[in-house]
PDB file of C-alpha atoms in Angstrom:
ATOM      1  CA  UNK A   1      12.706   5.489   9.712  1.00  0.00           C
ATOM      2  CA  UNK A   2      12.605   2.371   7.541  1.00  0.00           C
ATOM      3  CA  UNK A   3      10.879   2.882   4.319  1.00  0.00           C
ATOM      4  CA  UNK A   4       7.748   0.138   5.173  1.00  0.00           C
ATOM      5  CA  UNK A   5       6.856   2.435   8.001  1.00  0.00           C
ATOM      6  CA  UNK A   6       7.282   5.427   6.602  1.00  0.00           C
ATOM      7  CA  UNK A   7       6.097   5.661   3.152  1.00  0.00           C
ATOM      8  CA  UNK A   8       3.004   4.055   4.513  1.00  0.00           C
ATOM      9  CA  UNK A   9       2.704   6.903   6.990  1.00  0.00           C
ATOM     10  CA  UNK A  10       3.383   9.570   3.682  1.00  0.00           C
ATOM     11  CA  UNK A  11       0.959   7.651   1.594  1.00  0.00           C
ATOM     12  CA  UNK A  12      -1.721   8.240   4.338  1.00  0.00           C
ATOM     13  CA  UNK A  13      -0.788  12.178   4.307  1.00  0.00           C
ATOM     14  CA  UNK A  14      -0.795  12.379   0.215  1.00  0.00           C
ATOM     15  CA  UNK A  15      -4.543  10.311   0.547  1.00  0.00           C
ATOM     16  CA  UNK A  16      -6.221  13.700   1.249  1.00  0.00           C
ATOM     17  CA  UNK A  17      -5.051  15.295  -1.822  1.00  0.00           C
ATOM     18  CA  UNK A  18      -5.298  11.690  -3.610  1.00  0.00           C
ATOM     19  CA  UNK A  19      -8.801  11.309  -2.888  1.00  0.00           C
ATOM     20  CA  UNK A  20      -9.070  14.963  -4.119  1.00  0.00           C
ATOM     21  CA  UNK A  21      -7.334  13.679  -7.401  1.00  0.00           C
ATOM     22  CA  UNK A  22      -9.801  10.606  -7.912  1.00  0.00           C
ATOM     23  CA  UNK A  23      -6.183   8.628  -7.889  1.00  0.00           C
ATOM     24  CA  UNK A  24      -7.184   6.843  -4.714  1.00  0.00           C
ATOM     25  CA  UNK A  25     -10.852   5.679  -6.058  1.00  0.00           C
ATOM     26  CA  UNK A  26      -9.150   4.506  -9.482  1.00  0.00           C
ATOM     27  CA  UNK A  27      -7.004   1.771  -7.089  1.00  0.00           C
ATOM     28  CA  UNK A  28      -9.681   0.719  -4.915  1.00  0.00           C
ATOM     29  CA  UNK A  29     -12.596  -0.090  -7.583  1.00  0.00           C
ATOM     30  CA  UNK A  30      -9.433  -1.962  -9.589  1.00  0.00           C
ATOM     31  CA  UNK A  31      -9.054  -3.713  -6.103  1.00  0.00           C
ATOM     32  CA  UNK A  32     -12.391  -4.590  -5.604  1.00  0.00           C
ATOM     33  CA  UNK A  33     -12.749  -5.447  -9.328  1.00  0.00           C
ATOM     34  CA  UNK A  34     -10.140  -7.744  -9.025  1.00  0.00           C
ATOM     35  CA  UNK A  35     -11.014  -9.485  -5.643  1.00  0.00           C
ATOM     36  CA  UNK A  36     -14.475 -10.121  -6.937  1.00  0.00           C
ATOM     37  CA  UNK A  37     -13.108 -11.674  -9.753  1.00  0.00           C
ATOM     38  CA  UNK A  38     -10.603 -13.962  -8.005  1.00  0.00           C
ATOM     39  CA  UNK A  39     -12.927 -15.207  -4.761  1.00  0.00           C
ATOM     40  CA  UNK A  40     -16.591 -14.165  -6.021  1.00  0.00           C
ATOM     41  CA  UNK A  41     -18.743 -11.310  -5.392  1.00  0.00           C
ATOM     42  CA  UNK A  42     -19.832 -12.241  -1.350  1.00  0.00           C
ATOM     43  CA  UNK A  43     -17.797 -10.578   0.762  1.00  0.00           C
ATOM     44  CA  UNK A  44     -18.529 -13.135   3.750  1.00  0.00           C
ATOM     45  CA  UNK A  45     -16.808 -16.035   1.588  1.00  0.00           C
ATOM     46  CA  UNK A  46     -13.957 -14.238   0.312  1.00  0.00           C
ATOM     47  CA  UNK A  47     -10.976 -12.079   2.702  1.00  0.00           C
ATOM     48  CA  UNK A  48      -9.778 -10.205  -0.036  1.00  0.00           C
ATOM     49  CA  UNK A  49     -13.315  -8.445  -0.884  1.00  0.00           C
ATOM     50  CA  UNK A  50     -13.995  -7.749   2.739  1.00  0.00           C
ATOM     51  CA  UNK A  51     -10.630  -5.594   2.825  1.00  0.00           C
ATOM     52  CA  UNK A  52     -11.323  -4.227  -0.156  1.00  0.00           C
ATOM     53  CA  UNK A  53     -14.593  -3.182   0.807  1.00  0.00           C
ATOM     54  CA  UNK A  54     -13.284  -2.065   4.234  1.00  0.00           C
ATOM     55  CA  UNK A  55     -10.763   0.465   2.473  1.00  0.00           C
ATOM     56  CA  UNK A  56     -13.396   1.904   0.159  1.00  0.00           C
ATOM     57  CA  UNK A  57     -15.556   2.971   2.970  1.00  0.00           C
ATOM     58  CA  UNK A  58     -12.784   4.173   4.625  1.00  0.00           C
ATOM     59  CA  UNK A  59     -12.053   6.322   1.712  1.00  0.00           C
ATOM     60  CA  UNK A  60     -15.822   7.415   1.631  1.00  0.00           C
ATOM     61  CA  UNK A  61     -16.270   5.688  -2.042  1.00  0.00           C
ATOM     62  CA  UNK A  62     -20.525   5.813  -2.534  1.00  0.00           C
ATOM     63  CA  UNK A  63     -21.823   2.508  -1.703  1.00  0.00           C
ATOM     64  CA  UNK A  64     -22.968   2.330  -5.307  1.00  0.00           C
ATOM     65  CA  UNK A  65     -19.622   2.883  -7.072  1.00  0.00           C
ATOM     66  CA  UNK A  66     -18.505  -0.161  -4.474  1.00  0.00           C
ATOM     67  CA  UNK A  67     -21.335  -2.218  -5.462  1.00  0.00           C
ATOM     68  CA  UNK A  68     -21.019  -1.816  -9.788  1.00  0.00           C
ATOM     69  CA  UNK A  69     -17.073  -2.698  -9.241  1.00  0.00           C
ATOM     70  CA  UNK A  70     -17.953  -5.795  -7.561  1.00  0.00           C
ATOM     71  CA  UNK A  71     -20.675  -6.417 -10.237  1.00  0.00           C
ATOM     72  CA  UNK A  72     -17.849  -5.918 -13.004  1.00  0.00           C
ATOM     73  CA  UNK A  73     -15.430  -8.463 -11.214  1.00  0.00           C
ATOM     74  CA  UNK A  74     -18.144 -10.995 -11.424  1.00  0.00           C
ATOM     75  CA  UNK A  75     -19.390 -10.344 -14.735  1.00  0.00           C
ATOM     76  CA  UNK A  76     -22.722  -8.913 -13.664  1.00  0.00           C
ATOM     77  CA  UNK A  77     -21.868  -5.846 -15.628  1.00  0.00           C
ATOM     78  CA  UNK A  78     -19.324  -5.462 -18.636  1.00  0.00           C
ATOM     79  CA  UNK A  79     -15.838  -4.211 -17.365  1.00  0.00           C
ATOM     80  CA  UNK A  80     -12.417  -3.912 -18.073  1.00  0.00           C
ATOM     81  CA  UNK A  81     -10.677  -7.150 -17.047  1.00  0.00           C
ATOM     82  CA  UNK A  82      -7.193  -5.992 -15.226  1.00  0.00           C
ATOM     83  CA  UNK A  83      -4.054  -8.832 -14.715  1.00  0.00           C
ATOM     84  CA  UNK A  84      -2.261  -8.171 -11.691  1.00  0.00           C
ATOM     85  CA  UNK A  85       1.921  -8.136 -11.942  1.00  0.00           C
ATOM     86  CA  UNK A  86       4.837  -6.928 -10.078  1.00  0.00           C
ATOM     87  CA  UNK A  87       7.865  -5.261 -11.248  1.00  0.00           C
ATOM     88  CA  UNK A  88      11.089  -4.878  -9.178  1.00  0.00           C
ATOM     89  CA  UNK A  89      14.058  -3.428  -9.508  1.00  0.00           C
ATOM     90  CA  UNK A  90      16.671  -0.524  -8.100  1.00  0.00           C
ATOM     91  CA  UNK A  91      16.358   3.326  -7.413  1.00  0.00           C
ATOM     92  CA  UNK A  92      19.093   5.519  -6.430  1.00  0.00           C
ATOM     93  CA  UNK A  93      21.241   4.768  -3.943  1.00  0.00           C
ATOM     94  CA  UNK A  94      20.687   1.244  -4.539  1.00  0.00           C
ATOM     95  CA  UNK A  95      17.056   1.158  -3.210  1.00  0.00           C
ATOM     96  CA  UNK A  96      15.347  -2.238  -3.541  1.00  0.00           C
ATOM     97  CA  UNK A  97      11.840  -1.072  -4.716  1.00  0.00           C
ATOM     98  CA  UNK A  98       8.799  -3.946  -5.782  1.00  0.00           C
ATOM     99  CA  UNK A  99       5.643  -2.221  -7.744  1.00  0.00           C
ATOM    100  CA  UNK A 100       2.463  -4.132  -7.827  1.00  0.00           C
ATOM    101  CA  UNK A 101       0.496  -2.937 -10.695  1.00  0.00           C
ATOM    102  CA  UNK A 102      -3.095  -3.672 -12.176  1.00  0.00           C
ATOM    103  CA  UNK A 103      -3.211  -3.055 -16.085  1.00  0.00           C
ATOM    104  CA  UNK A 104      -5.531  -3.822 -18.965  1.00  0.00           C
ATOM    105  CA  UNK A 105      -2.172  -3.351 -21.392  1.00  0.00           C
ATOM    106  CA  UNK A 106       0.830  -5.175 -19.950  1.00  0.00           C
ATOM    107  CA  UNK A 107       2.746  -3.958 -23.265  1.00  0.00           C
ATOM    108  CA  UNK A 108       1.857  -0.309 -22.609  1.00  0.00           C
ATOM    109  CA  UNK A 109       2.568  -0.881 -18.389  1.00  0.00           C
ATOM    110  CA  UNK A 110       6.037  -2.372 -18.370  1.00  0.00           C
ATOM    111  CA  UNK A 111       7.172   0.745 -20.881  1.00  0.00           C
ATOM    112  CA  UNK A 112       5.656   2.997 -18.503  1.00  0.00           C
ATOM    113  CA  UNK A 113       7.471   1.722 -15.476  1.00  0.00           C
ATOM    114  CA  UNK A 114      10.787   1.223 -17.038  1.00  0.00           C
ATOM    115  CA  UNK A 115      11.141   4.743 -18.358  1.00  0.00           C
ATOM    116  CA  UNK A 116       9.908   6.219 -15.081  1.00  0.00           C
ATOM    117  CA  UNK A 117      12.633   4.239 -13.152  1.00  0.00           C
ATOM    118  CA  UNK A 118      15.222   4.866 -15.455  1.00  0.00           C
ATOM    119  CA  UNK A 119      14.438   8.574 -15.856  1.00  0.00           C
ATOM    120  CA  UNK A 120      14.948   8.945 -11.990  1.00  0.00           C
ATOM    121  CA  UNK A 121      18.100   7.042 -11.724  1.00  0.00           C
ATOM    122  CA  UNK A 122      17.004   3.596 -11.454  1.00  0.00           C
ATOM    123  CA  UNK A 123      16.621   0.154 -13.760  1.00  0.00           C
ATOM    124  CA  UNK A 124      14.449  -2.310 -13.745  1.00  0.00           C
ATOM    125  CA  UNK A 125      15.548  -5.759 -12.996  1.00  0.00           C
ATOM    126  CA  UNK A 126      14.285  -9.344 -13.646  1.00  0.00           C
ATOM    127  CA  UNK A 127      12.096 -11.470 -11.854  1.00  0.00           C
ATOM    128  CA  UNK A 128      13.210 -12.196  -8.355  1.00  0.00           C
ATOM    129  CA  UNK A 129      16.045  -9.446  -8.471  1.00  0.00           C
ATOM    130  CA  UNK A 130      14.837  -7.887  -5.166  1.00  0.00           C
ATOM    131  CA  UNK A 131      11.658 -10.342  -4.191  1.00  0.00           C
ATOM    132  CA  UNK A 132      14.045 -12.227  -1.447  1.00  0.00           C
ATOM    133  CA  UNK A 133      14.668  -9.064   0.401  1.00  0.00           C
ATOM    134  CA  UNK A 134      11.059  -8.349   1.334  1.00  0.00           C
ATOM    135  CA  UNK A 135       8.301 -10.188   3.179  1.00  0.00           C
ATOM    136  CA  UNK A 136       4.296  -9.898   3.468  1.00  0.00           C
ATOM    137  CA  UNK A 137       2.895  -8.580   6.166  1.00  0.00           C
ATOM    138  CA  UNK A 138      -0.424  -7.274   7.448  1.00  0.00           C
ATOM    139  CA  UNK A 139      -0.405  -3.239   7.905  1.00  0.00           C
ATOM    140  CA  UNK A 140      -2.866  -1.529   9.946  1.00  0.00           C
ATOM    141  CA  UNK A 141      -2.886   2.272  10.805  1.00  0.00           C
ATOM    142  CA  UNK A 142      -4.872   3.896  13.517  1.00  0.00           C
ATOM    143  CA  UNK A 143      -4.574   7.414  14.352  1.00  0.00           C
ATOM    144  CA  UNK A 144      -3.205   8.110  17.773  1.00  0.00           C
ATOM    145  CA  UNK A 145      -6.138  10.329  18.594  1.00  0.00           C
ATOM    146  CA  UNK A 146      -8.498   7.329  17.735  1.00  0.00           C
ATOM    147  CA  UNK A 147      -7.144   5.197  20.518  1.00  0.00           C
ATOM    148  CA  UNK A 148      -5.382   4.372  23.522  1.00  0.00           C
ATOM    149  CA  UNK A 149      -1.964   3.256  23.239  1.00  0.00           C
ATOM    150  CA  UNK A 150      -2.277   0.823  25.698  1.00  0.00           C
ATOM    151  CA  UNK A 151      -5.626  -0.642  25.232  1.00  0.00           C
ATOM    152  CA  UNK A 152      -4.981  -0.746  21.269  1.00  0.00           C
ATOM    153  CA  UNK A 153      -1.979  -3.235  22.083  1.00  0.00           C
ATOM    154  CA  UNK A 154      -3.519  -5.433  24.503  1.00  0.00           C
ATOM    155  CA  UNK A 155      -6.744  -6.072  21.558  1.00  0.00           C
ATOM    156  CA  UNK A 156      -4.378  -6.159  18.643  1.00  0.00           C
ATOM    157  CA  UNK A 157      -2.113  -8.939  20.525  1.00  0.00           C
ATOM    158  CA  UNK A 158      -5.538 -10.689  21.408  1.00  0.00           C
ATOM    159  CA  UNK A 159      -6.486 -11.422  18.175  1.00  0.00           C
ATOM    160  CA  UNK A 160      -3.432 -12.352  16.836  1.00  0.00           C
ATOM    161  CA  UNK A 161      -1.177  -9.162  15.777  1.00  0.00           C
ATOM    162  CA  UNK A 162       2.746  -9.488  15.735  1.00  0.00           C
ATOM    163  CA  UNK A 163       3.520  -6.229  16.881  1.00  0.00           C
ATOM    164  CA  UNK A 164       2.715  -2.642  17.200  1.00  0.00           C
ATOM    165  CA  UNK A 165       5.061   0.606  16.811  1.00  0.00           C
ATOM    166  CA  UNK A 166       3.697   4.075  18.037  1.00  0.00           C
ATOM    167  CA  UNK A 167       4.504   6.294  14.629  1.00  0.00           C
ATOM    168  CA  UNK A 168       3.622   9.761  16.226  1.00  0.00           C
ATOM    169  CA  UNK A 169       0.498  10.516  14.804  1.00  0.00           C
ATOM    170  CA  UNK A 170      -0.499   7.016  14.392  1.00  0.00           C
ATOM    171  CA  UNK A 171       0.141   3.373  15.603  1.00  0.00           C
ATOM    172  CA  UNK A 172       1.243   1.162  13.184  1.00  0.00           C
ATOM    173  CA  UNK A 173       0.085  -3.026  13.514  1.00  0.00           C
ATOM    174  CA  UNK A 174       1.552  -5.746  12.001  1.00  0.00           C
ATOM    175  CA  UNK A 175       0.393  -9.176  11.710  1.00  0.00           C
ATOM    176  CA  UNK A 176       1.247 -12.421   9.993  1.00  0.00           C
ATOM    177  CA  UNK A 177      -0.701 -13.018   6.297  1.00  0.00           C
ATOM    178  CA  UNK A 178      -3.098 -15.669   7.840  1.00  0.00           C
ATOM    179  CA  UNK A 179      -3.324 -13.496  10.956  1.00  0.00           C
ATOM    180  CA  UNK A 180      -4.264 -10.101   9.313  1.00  0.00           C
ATOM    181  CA  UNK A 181      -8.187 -10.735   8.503  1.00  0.00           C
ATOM    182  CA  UNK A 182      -8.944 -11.660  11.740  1.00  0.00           C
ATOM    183  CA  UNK A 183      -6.913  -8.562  13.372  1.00  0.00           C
ATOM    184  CA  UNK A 184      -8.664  -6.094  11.024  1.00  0.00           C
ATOM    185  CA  UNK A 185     -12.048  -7.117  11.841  1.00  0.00           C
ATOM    186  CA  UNK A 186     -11.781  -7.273  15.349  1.00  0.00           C
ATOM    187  CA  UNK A 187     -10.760  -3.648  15.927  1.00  0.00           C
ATOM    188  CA  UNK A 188     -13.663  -2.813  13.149  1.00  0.00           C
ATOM    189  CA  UNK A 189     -16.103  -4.611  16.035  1.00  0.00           C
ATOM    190  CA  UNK A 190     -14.804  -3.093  18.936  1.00  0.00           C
ATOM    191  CA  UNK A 191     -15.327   0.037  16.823  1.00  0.00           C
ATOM    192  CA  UNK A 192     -11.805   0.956  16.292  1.00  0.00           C
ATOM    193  CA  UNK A 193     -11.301   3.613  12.903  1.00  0.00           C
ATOM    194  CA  UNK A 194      -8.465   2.322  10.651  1.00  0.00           C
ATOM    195  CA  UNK A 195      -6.809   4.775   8.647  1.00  0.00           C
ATOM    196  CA  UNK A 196      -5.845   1.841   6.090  1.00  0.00           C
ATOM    197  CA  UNK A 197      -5.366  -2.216   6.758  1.00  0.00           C
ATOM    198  CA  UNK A 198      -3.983  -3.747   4.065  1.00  0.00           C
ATOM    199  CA  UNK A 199      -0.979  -6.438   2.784  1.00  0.00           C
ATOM    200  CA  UNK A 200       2.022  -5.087   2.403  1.00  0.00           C
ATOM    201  CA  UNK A 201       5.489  -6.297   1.307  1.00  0.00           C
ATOM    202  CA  UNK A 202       8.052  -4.833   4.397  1.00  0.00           C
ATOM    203  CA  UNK A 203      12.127  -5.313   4.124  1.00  0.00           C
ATOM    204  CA  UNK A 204      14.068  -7.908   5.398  1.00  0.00           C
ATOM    205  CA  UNK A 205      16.929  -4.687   5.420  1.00  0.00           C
ATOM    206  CA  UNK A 206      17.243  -1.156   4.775  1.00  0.00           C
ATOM    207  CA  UNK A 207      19.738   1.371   2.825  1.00  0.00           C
ATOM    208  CA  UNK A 208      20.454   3.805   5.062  1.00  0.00           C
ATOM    209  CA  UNK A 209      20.181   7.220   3.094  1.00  0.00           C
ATOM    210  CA  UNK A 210      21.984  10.438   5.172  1.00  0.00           C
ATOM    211  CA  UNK A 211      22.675  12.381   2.253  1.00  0.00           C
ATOM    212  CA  UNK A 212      19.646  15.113   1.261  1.00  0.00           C
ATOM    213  CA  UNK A 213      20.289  15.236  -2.573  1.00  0.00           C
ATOM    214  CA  UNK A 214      20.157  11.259  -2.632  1.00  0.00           C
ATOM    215  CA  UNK A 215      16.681  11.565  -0.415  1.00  0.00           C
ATOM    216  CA  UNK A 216      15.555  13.714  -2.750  1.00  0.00           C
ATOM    217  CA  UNK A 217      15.873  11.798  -5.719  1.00  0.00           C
ATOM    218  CA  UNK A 218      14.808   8.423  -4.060  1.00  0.00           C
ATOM    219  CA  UNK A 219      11.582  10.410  -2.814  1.00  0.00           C
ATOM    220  CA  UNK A 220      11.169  11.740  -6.614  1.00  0.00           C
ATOM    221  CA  UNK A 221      11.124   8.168  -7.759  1.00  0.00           C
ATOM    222  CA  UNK A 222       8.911   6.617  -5.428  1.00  0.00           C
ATOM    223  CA  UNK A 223       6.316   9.753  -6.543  1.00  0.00           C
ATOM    224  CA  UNK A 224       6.467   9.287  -9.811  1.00  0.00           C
ATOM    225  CA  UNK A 225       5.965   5.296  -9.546  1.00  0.00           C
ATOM    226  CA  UNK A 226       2.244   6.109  -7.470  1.00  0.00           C
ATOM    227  CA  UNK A 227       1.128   8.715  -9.670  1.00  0.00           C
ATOM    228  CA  UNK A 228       1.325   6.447 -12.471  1.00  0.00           C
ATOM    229  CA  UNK A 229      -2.124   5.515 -13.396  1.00  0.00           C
ATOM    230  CA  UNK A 230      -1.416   1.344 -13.389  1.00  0.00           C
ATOM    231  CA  UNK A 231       0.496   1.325 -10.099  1.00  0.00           C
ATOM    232  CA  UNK A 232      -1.429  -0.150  -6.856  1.00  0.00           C
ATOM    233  CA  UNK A 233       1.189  -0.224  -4.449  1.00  0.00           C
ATOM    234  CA  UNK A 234       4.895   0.831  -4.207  1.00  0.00           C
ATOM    235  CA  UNK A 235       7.555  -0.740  -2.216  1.00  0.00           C
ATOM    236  CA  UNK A 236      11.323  -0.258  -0.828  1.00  0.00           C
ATOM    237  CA  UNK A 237      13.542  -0.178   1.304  1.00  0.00           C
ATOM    238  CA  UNK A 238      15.239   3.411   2.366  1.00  0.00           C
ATOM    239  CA  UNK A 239      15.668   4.407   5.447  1.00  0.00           C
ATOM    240  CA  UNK A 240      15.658   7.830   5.590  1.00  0.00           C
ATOM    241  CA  UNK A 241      16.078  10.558   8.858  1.00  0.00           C
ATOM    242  CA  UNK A 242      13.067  11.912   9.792  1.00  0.00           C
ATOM    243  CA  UNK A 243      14.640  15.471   9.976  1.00  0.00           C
ATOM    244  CA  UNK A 244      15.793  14.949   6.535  1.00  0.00           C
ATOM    245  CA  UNK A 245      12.593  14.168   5.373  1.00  0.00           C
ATOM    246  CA  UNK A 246      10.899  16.680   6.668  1.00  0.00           C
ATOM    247  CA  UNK A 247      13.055  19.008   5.262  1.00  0.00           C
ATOM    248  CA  UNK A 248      12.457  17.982   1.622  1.00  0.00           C
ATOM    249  CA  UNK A 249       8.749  18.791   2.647  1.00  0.00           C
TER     250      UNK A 249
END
């Protein structure tokens, strides 16, 4: 399974014990912090704030530790003010891997990142190094036991979605950039529980990884890279065998 698809379905079994963690809440106030910031504090004028609002309810975050984020993104209250960058570069095996981060201390971020790639056999590259090989997307996750297969195509195609792929446990939806907003809110109307929606960054290719020691250490990597404290999202592109996968589990 191609590392898009599943990392995003691993993410969504490590939220649990992220949430757990406060790891999860950290990322989503920075988001909505952030968001605010960039399009304004009304969530009606500005996509970016409704998603972010979207996945801190769906995360249970209190309504007022949604609220004072916003309020710090448009100055309402004093707060930390974050820059948003992304880092690429390799991981074993010659793994294409992008890291969006959100930090108050570029300085202290990039040293962070390049010693945690290089301690798990990777390097960080330049600008551009690996940007080419991925593309944004819209990502949507429903669990399976939320929804009929069927009927969650036919409304997902309606209102605009690319494509959908039955994951096991969930069904994963993918829509163009422009097309994501409107997807996202129309299964929230007809009621629909996402497990996340968000943009991602999805490979134009994969490296196929058979060998188990190799899995391991990409896996390592890629853990490492989300529990550090500035990283927002991680990115690459292994493809790894389920049974493989589930047997570093």
């Amino acid at each position: 399974m191609s590392g898009h698809s599943k990392w995003h379905s691993i993410r969504h079994k490590k939220g649990k014990i992220d949430a757990q963690r406060g790891k999860i809440f950290t990322r989503l106030i920075k988001e909505l912090t952030v968001a605010a910031r960039m399009g304004g504090g009304d969530p009606n004028g500005n996509a970016r704030l409704r998603t972010a609002i979207a996945g801190a309810k769906a995360a249970n975050m209190p309504a007022d530790n949604i609220d004072r984020a916003i309020k710090k993104g448009t100055g309402e209250l004093e707060g930390v003010s974050y820059e948003e960058i992304t880092y690429e570069g390799y991981g074993p095996a010659g793994v294409a891997v992008m890291i969006d981060v959100m930090t108050d201390n570029k300085n202290r971020t990039v040293a962070d990142i390049r010693h945690i790639i290089s301690k798990n056999g990777g390097n960080l590259g330049a600008a551009n190094c690996v940007g080419w090989m991925f593309h944004r997307k819209g990502v949507i996750q429903v669990s399976a036991e939320d929804a009929n297969e069927d009927e969650l195509l036919e409304i997902a195609l309606d209102a605009g979605a690319e494509d959908m792929t039955n994951e096991g446990d969930t069904f994963q939806i993918l829509t163009a950039v422009e097309n994501f907003e409107d997807v996202r809110s129309t299964l929230e109307q007809k009621g629909i529980p996402m497990l996340s929606a968000e943009l991602s960054r999805l490979p134009e290719n994969t490296v196929k990884i058979t060998d188990a020691k190799e899995a391991a250490k990409v896996m390592k990597l890629m853990d490492a890279l989300e529990n550090s404290d500035d990283v927002q999202n991680v990115y690459a592109n292994f493809d790894i065998p389920e049974e493989i996968l589930e047997s570093l589990e």
